[in-house]
PDB file of N, CA, C and O in Angstrom:
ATOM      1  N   UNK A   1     -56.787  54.421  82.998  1.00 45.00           N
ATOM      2  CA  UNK A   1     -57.403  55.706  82.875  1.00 45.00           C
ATOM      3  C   UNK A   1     -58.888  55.581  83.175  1.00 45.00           C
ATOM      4  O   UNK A   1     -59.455  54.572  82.755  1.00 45.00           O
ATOM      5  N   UNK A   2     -59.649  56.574  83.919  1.00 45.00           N
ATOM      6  CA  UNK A   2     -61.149  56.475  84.433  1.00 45.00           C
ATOM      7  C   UNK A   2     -61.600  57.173  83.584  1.00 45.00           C
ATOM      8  O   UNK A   2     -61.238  58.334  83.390  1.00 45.00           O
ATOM      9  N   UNK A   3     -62.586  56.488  82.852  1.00 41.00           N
ATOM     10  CA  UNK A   3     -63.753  56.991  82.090  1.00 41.00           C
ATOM     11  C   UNK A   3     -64.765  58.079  82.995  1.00 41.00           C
ATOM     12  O   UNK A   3     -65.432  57.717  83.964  1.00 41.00           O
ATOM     13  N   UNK A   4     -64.737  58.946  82.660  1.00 44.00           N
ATOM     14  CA  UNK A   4     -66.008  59.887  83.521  1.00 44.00           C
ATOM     15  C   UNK A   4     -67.569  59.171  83.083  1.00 44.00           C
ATOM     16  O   UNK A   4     -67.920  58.677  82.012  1.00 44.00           O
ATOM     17  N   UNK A   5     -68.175  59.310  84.132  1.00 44.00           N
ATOM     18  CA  UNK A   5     -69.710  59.025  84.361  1.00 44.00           C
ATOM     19  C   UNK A   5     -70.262  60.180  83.145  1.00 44.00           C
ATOM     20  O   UNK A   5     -69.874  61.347  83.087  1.00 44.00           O
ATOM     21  N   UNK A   6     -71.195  59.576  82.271  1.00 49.00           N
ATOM     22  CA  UNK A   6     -71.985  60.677  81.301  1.00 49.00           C
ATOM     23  C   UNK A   6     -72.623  61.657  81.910  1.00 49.00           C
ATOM     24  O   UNK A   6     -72.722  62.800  81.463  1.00 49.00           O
ATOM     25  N   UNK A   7     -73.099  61.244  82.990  1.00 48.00           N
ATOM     26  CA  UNK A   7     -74.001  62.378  83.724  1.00 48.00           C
ATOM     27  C   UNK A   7     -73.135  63.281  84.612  1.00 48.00           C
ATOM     28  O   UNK A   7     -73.644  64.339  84.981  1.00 48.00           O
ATOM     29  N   UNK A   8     -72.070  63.030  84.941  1.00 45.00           N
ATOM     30  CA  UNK A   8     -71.146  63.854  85.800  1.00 45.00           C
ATOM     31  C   UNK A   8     -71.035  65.265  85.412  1.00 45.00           C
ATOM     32  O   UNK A   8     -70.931  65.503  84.209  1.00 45.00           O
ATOM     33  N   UNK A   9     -71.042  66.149  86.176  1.00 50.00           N
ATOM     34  CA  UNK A   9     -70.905  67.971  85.809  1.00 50.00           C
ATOM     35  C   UNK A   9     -69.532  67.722  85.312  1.00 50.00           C
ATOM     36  O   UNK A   9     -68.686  66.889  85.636  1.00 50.00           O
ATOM     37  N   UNK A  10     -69.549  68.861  84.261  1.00 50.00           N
ATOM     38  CA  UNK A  10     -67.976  69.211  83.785  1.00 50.00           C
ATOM     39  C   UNK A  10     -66.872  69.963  85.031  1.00 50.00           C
ATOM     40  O   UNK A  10     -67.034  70.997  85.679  1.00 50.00           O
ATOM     41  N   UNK A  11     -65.951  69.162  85.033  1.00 54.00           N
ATOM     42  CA  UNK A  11     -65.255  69.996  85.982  1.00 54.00           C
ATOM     43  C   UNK A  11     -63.783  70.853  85.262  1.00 54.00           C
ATOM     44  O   UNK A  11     -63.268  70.498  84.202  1.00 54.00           O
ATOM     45  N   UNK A  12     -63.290  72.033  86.120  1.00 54.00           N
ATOM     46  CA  UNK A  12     -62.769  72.543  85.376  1.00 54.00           C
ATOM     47  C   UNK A  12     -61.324  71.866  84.477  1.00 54.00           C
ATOM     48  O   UNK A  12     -60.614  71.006  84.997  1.00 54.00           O
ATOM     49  N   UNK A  13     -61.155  72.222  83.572  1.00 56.00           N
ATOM     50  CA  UNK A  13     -59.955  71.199  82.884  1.00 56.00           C
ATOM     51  C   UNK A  13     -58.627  72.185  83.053  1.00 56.00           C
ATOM     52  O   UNK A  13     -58.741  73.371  83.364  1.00 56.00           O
ATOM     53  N   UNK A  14     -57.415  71.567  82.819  1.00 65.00           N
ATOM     54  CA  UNK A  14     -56.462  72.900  83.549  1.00 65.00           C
ATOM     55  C   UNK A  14     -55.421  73.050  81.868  1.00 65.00           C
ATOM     56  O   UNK A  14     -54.393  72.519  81.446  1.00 65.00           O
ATOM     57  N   UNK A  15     -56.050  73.704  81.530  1.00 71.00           N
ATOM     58  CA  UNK A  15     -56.017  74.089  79.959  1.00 71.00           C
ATOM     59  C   UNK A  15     -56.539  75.911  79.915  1.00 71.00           C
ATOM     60  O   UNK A  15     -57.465  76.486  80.486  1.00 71.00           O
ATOM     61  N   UNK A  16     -55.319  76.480  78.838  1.00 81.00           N
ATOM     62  CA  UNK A  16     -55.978  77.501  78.306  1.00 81.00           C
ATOM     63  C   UNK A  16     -56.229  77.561  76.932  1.00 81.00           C
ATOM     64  O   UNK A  16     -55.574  76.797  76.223  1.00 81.00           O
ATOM     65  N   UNK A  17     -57.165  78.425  76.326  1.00 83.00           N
ATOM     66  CA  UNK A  17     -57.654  78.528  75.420  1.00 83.00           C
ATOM     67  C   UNK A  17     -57.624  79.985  74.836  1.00 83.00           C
ATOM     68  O   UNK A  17     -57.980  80.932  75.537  1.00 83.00           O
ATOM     69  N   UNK A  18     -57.291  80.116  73.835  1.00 86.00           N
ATOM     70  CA  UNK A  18     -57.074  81.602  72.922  1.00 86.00           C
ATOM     71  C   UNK A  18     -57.941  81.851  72.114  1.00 86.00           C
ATOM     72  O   UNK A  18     -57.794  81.247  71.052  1.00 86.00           O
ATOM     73  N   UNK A  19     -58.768  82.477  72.172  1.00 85.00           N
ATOM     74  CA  UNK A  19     -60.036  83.161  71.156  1.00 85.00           C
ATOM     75  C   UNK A  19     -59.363  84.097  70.178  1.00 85.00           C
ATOM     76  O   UNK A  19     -60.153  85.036  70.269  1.00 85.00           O
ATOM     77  N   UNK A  20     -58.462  84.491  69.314  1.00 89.00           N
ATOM     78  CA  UNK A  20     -57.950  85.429  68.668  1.00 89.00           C
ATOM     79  C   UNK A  20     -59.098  86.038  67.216  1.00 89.00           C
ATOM     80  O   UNK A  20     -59.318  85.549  66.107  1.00 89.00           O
ATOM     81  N   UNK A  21     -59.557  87.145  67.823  1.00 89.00           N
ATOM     82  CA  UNK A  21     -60.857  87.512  66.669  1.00 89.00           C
ATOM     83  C   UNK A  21     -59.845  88.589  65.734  1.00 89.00           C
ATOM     84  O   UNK A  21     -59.389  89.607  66.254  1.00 89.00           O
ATOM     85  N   UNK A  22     -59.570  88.234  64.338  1.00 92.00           N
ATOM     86  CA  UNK A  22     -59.348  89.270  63.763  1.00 92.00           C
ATOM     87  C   UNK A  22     -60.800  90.311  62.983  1.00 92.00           C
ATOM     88  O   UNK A  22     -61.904  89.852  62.691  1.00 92.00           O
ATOM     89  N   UNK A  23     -60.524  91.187  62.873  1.00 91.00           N
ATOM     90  CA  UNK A  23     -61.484  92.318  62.279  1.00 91.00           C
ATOM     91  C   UNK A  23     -60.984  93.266  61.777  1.00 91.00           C
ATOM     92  O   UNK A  23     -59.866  93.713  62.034  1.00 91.00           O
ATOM     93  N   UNK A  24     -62.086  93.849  60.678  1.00 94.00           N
ATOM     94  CA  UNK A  24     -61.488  94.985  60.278  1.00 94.00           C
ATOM     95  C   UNK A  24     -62.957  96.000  59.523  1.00 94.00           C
ATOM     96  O   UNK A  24     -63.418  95.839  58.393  1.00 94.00           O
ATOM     97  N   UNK A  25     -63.353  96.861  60.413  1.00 95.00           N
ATOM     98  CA  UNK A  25     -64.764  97.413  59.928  1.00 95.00           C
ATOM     99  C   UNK A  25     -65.539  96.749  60.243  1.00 95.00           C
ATOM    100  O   UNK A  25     -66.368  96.421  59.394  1.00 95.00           O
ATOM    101  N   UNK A  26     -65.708  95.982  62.244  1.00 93.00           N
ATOM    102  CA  UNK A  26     -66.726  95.521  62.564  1.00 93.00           C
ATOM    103  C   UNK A  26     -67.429  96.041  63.612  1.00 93.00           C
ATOM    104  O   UNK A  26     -67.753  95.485  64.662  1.00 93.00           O
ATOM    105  N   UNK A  27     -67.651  97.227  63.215  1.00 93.00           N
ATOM    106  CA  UNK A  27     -68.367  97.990  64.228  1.00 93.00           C
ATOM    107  C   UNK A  27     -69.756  97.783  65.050  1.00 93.00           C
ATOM    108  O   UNK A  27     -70.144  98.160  66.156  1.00 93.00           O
ATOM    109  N   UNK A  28     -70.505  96.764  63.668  1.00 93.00           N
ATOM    110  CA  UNK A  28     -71.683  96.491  64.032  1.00 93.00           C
ATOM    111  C   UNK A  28     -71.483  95.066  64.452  1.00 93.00           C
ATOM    112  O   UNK A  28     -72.512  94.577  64.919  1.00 93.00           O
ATOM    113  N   UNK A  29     -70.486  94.291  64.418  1.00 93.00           N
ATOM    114  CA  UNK A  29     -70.536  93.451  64.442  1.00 93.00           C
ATOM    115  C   UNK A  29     -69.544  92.580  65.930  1.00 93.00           C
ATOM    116  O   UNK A  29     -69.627  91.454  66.419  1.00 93.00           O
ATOM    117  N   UNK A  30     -68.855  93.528  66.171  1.00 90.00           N
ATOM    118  CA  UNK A  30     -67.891  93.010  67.054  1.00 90.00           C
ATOM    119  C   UNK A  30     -68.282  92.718  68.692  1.00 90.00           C
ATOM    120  O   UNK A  30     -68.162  91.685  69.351  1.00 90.00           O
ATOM    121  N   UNK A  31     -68.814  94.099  69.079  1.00 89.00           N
ATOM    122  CA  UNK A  31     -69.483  93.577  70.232  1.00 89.00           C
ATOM    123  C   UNK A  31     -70.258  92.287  70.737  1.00 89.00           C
ATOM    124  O   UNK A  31     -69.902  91.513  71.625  1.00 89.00           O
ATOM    125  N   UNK A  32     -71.770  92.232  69.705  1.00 91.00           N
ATOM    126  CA  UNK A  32     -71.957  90.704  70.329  1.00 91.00           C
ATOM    127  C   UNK A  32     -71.005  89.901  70.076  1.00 91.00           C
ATOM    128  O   UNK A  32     -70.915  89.278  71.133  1.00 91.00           O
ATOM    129  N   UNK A  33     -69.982  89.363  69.159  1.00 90.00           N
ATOM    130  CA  UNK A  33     -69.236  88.925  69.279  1.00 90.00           C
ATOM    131  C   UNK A  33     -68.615  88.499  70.344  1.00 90.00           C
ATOM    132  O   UNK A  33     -68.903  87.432  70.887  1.00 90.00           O
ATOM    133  N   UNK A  34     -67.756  89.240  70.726  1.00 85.00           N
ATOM    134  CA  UNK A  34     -66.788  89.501  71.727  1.00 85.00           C
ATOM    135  C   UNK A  34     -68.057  89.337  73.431  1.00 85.00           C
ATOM    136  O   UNK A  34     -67.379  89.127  74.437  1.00 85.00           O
ATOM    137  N   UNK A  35     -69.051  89.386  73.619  1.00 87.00           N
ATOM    138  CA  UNK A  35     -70.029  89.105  74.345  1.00 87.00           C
ATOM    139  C   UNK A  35     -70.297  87.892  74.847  1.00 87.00           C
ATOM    140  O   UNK A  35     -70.003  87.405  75.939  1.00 87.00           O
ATOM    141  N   UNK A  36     -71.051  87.334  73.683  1.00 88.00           N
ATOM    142  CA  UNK A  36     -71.312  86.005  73.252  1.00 88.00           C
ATOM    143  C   UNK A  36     -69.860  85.389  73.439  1.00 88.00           C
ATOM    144  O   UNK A  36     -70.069  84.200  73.677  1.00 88.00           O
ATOM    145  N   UNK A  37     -68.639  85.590  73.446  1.00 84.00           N
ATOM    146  CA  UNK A  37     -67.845  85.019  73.691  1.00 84.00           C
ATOM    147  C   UNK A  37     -67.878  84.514  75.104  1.00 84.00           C
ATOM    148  O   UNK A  37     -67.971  83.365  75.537  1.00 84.00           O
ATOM    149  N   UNK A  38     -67.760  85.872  75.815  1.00 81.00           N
ATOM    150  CA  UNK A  38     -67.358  85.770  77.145  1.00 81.00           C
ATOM    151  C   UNK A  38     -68.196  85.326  78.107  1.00 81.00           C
ATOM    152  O   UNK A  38     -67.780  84.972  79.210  1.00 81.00           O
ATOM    153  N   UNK A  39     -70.060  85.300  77.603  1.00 84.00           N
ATOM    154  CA  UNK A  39     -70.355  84.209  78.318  1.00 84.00           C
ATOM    155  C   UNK A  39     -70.124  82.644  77.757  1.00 84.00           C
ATOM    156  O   UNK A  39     -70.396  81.661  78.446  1.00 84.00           O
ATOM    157  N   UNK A  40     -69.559  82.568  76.350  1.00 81.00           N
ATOM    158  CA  UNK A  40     -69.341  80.679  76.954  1.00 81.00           C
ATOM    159  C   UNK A  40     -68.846  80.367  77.607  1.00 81.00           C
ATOM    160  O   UNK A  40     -69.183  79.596  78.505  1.00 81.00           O
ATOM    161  N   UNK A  41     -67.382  81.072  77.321  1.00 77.00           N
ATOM    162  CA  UNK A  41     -66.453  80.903  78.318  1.00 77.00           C
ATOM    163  C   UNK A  41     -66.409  80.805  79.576  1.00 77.00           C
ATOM    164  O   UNK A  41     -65.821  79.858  80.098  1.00 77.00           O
ATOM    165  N   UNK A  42     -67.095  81.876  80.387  1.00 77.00           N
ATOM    166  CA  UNK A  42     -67.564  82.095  81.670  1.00 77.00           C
ATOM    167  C   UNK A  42     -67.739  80.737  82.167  1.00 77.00           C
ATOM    168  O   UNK A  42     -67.435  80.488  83.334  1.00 77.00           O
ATOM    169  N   UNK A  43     -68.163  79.905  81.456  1.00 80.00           N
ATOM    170  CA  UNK A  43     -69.112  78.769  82.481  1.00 80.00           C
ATOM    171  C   UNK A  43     -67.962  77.792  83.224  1.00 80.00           C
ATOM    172  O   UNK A  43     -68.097  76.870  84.029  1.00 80.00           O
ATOM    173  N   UNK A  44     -66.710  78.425  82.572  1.00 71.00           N
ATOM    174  CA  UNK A  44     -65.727  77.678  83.809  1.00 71.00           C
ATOM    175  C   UNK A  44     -64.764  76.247  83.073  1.00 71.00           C
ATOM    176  O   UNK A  44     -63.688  75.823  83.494  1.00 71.00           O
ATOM    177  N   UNK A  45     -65.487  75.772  81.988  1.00 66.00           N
ATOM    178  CA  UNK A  45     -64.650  74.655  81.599  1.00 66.00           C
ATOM    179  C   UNK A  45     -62.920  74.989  81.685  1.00 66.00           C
ATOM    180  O   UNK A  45     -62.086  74.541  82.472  1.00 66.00           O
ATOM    181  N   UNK A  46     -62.792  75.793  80.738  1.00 74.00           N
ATOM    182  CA  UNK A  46     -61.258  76.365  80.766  1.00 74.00           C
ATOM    183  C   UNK A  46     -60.743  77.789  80.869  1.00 74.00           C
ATOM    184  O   UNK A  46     -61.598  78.661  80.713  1.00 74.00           O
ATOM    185  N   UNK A  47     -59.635  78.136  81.079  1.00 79.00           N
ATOM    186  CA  UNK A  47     -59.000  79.068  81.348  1.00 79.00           C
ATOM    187  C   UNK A  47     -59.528  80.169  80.159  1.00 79.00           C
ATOM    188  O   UNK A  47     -60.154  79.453  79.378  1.00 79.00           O
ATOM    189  N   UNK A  48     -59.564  81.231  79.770  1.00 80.00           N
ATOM    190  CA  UNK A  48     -59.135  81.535  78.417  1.00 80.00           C
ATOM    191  C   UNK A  48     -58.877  82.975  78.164  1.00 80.00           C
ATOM    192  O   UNK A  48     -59.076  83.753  79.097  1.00 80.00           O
ATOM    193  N   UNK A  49     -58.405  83.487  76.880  1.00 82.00           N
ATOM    194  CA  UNK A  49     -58.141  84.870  76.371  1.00 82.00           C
ATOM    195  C   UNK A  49     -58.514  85.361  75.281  1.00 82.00           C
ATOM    196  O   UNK A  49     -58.005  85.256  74.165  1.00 82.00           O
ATOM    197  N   UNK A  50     -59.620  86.025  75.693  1.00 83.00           N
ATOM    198  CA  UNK A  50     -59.837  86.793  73.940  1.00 83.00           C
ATOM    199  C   UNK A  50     -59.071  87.841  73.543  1.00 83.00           C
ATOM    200  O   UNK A  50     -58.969  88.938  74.094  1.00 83.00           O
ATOM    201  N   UNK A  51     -58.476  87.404  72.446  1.00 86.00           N
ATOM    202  CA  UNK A  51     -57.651  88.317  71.469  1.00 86.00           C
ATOM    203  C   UNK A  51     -58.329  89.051  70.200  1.00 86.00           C
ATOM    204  O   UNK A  51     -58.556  88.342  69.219  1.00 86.00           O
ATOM    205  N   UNK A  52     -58.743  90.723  70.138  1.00 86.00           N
ATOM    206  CA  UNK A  52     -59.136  91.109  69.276  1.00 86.00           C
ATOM    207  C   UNK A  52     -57.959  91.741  68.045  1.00 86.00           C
ATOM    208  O   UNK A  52     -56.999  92.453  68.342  1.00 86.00           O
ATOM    209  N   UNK A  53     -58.224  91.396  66.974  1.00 88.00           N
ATOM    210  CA  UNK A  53     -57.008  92.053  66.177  1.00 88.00           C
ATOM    211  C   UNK A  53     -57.628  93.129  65.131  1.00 88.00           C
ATOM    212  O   UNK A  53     -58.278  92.893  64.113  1.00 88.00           O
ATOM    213  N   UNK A  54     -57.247  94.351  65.665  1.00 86.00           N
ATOM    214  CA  UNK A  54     -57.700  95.122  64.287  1.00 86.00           C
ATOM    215  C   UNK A  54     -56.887  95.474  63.361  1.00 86.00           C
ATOM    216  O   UNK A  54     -55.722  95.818  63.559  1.00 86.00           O
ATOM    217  N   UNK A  55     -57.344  95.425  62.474  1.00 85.00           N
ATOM    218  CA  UNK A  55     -56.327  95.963  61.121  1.00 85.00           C
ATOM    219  C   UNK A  55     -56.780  97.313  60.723  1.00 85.00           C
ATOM    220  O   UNK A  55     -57.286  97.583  59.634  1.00 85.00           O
ATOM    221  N   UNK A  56     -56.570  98.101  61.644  1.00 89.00           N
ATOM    222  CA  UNK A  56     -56.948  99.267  60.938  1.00 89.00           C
ATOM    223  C   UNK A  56     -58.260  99.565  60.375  1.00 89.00           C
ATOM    224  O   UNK A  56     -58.394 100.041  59.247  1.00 89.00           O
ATOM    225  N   UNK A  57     -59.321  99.261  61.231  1.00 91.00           N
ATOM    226  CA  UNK A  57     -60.616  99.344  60.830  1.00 91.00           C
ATOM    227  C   UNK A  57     -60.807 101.505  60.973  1.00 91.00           C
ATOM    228  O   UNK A  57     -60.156 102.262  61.693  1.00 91.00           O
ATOM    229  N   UNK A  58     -61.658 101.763  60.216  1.00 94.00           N
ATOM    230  CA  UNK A  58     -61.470 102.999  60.195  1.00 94.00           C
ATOM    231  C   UNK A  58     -63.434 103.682  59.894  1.00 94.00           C
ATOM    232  O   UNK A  58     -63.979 104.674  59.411  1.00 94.00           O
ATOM    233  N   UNK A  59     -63.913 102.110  60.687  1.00 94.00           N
ATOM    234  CA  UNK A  59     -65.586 102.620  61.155  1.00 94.00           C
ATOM    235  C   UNK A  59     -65.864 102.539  62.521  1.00 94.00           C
ATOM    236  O   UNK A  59     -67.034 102.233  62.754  1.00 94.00           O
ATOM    237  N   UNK A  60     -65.145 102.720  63.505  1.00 90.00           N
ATOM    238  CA  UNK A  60     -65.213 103.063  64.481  1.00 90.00           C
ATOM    239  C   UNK A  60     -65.404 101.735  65.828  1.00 90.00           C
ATOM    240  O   UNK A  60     -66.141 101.751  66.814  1.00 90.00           O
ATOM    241  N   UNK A  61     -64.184 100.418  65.251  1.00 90.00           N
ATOM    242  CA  UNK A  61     -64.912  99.001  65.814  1.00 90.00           C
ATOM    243  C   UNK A  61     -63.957  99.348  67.208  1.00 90.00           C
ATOM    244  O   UNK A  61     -64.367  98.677  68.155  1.00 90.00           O
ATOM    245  N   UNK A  62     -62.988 100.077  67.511  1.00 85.00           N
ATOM    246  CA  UNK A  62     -62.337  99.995  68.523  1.00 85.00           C
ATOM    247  C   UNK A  62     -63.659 101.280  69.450  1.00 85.00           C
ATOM    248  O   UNK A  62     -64.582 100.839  70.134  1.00 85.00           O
ATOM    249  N   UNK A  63     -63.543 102.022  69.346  1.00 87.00           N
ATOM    250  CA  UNK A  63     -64.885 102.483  69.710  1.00 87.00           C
ATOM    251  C   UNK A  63     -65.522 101.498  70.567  1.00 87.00           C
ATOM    252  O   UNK A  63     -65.500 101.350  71.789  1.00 87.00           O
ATOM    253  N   UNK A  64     -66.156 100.793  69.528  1.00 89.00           N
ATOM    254  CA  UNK A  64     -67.470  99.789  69.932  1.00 89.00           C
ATOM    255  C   UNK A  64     -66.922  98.650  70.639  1.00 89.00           C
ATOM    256  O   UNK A  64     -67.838  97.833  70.725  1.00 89.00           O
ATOM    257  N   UNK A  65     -65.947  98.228  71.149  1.00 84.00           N
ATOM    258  CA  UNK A  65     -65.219  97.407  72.045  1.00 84.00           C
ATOM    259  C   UNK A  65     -65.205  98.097  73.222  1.00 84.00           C
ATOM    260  O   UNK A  65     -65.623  97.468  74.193  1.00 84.00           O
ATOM    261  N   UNK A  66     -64.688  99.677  73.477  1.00 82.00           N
ATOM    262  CA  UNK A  66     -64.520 100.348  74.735  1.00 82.00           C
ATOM    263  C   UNK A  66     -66.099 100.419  75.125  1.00 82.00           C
ATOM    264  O   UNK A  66     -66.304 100.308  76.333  1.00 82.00           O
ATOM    265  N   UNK A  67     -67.122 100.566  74.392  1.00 84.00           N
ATOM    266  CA  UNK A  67     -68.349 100.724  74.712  1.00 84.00           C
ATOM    267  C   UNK A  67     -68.891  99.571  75.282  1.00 84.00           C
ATOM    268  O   UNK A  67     -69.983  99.627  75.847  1.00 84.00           O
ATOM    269  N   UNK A  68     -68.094  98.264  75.182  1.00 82.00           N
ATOM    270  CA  UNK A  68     -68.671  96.956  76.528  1.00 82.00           C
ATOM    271  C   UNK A  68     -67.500  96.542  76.915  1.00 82.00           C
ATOM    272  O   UNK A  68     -67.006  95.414  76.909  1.00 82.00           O
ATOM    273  N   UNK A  69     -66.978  97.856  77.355  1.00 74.00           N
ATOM    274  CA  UNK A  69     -65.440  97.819  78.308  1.00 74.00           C
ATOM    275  C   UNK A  69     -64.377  96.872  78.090  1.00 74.00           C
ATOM    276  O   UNK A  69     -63.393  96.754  78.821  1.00 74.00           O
ATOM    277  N   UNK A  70     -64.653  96.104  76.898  1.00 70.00           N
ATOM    278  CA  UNK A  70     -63.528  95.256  76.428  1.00 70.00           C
ATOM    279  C   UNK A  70     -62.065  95.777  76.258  1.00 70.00           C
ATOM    280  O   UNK A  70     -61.027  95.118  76.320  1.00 70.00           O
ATOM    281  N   UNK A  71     -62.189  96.810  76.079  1.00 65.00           N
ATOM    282  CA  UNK A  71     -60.587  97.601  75.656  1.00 65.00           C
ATOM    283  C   UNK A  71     -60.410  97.561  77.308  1.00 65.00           C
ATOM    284  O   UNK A  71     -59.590  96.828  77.861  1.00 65.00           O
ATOM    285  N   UNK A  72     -61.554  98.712  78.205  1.00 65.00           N
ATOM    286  CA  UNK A  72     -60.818  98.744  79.453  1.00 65.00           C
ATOM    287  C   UNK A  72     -59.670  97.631  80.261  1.00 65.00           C
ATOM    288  O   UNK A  72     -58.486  97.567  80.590  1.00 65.00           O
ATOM    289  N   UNK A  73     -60.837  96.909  80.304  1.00 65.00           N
ATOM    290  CA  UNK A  73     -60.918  95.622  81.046  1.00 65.00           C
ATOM    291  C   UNK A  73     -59.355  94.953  81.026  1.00 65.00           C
ATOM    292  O   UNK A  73     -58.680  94.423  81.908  1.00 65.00           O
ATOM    293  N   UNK A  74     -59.070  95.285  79.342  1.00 63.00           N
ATOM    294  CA  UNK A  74     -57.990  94.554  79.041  1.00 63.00           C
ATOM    295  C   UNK A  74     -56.982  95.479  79.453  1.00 63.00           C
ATOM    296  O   UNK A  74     -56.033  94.841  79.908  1.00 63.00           O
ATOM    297  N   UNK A  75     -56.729  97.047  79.496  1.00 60.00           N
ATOM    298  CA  UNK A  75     -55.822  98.013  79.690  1.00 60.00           C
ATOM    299  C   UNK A  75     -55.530  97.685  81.287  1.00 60.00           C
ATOM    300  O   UNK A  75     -54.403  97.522  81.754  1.00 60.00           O
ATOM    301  N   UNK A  76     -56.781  97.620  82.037  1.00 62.00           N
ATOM    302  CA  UNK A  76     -56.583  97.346  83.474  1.00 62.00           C
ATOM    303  C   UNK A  76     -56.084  96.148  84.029  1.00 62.00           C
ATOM    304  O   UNK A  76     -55.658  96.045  85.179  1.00 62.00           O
ATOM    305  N   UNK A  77     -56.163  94.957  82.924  1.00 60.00           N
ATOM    306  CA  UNK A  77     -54.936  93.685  83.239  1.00 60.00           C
ATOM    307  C   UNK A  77     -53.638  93.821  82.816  1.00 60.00           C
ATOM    308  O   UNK A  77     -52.750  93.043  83.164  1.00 60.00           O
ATOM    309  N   UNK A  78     -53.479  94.714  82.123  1.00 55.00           N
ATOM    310  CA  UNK A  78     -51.568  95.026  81.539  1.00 55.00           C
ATOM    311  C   UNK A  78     -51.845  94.515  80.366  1.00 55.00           C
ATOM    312  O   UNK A  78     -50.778  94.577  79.755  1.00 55.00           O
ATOM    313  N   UNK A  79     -52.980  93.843  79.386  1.00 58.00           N
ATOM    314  CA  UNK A  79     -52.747  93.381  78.285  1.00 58.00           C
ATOM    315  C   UNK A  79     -53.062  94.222  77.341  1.00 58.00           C
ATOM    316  O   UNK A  79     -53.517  93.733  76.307  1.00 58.00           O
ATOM    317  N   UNK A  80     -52.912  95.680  77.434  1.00 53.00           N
ATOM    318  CA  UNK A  80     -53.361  96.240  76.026  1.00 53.00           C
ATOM    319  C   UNK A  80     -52.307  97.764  76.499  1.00 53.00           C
ATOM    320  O   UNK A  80     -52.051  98.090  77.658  1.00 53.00           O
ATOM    321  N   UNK A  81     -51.941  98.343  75.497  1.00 47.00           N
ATOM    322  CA  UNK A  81     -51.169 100.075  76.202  1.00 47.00           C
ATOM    323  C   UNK A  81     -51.719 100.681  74.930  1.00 47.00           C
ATOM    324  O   UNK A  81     -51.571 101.881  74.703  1.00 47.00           O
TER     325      UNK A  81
END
């Protein structure tokens, strides 16, 4: 097995990864969240899926998800109805 060089760029690994956020009344809180997620991710190491779970939050956190198109985004891949 080859040891990678320390200094070598990360290359992509062929792995996925599941972010599953549960919440419930995170209105103020969910967006950066869910943000801050999607740029770590972004940088390419692995595959991945954020999963938001609400339980019936009833301060308006699904709201505040469609407001940084997170709900869209996901309706327009088939993963949300």
């Amino acid at each position: 097995m080859a040891v990678p060089k320390k200094n070598a760029p990360f290359s992509k690994i062929s792995a996925k990864i599941s972010l599953v956020i549960p919440c419930y009344n995170e209105e103020q809180r969910i967006p950066q969240m869910v943000i801050g997620l999607q740029e770590f991710v972004r940088k390419g190491i692995v595959d991945y899926e954020i999963i938001v779970v609400d339980d019936g939050s009833v301060d308006g956190t699904a709201a505040a998800l469609q407001a940084i198109e997170f709900i869209g985004s996901q309706q327009e891949a088939g993963k949300l109805s």
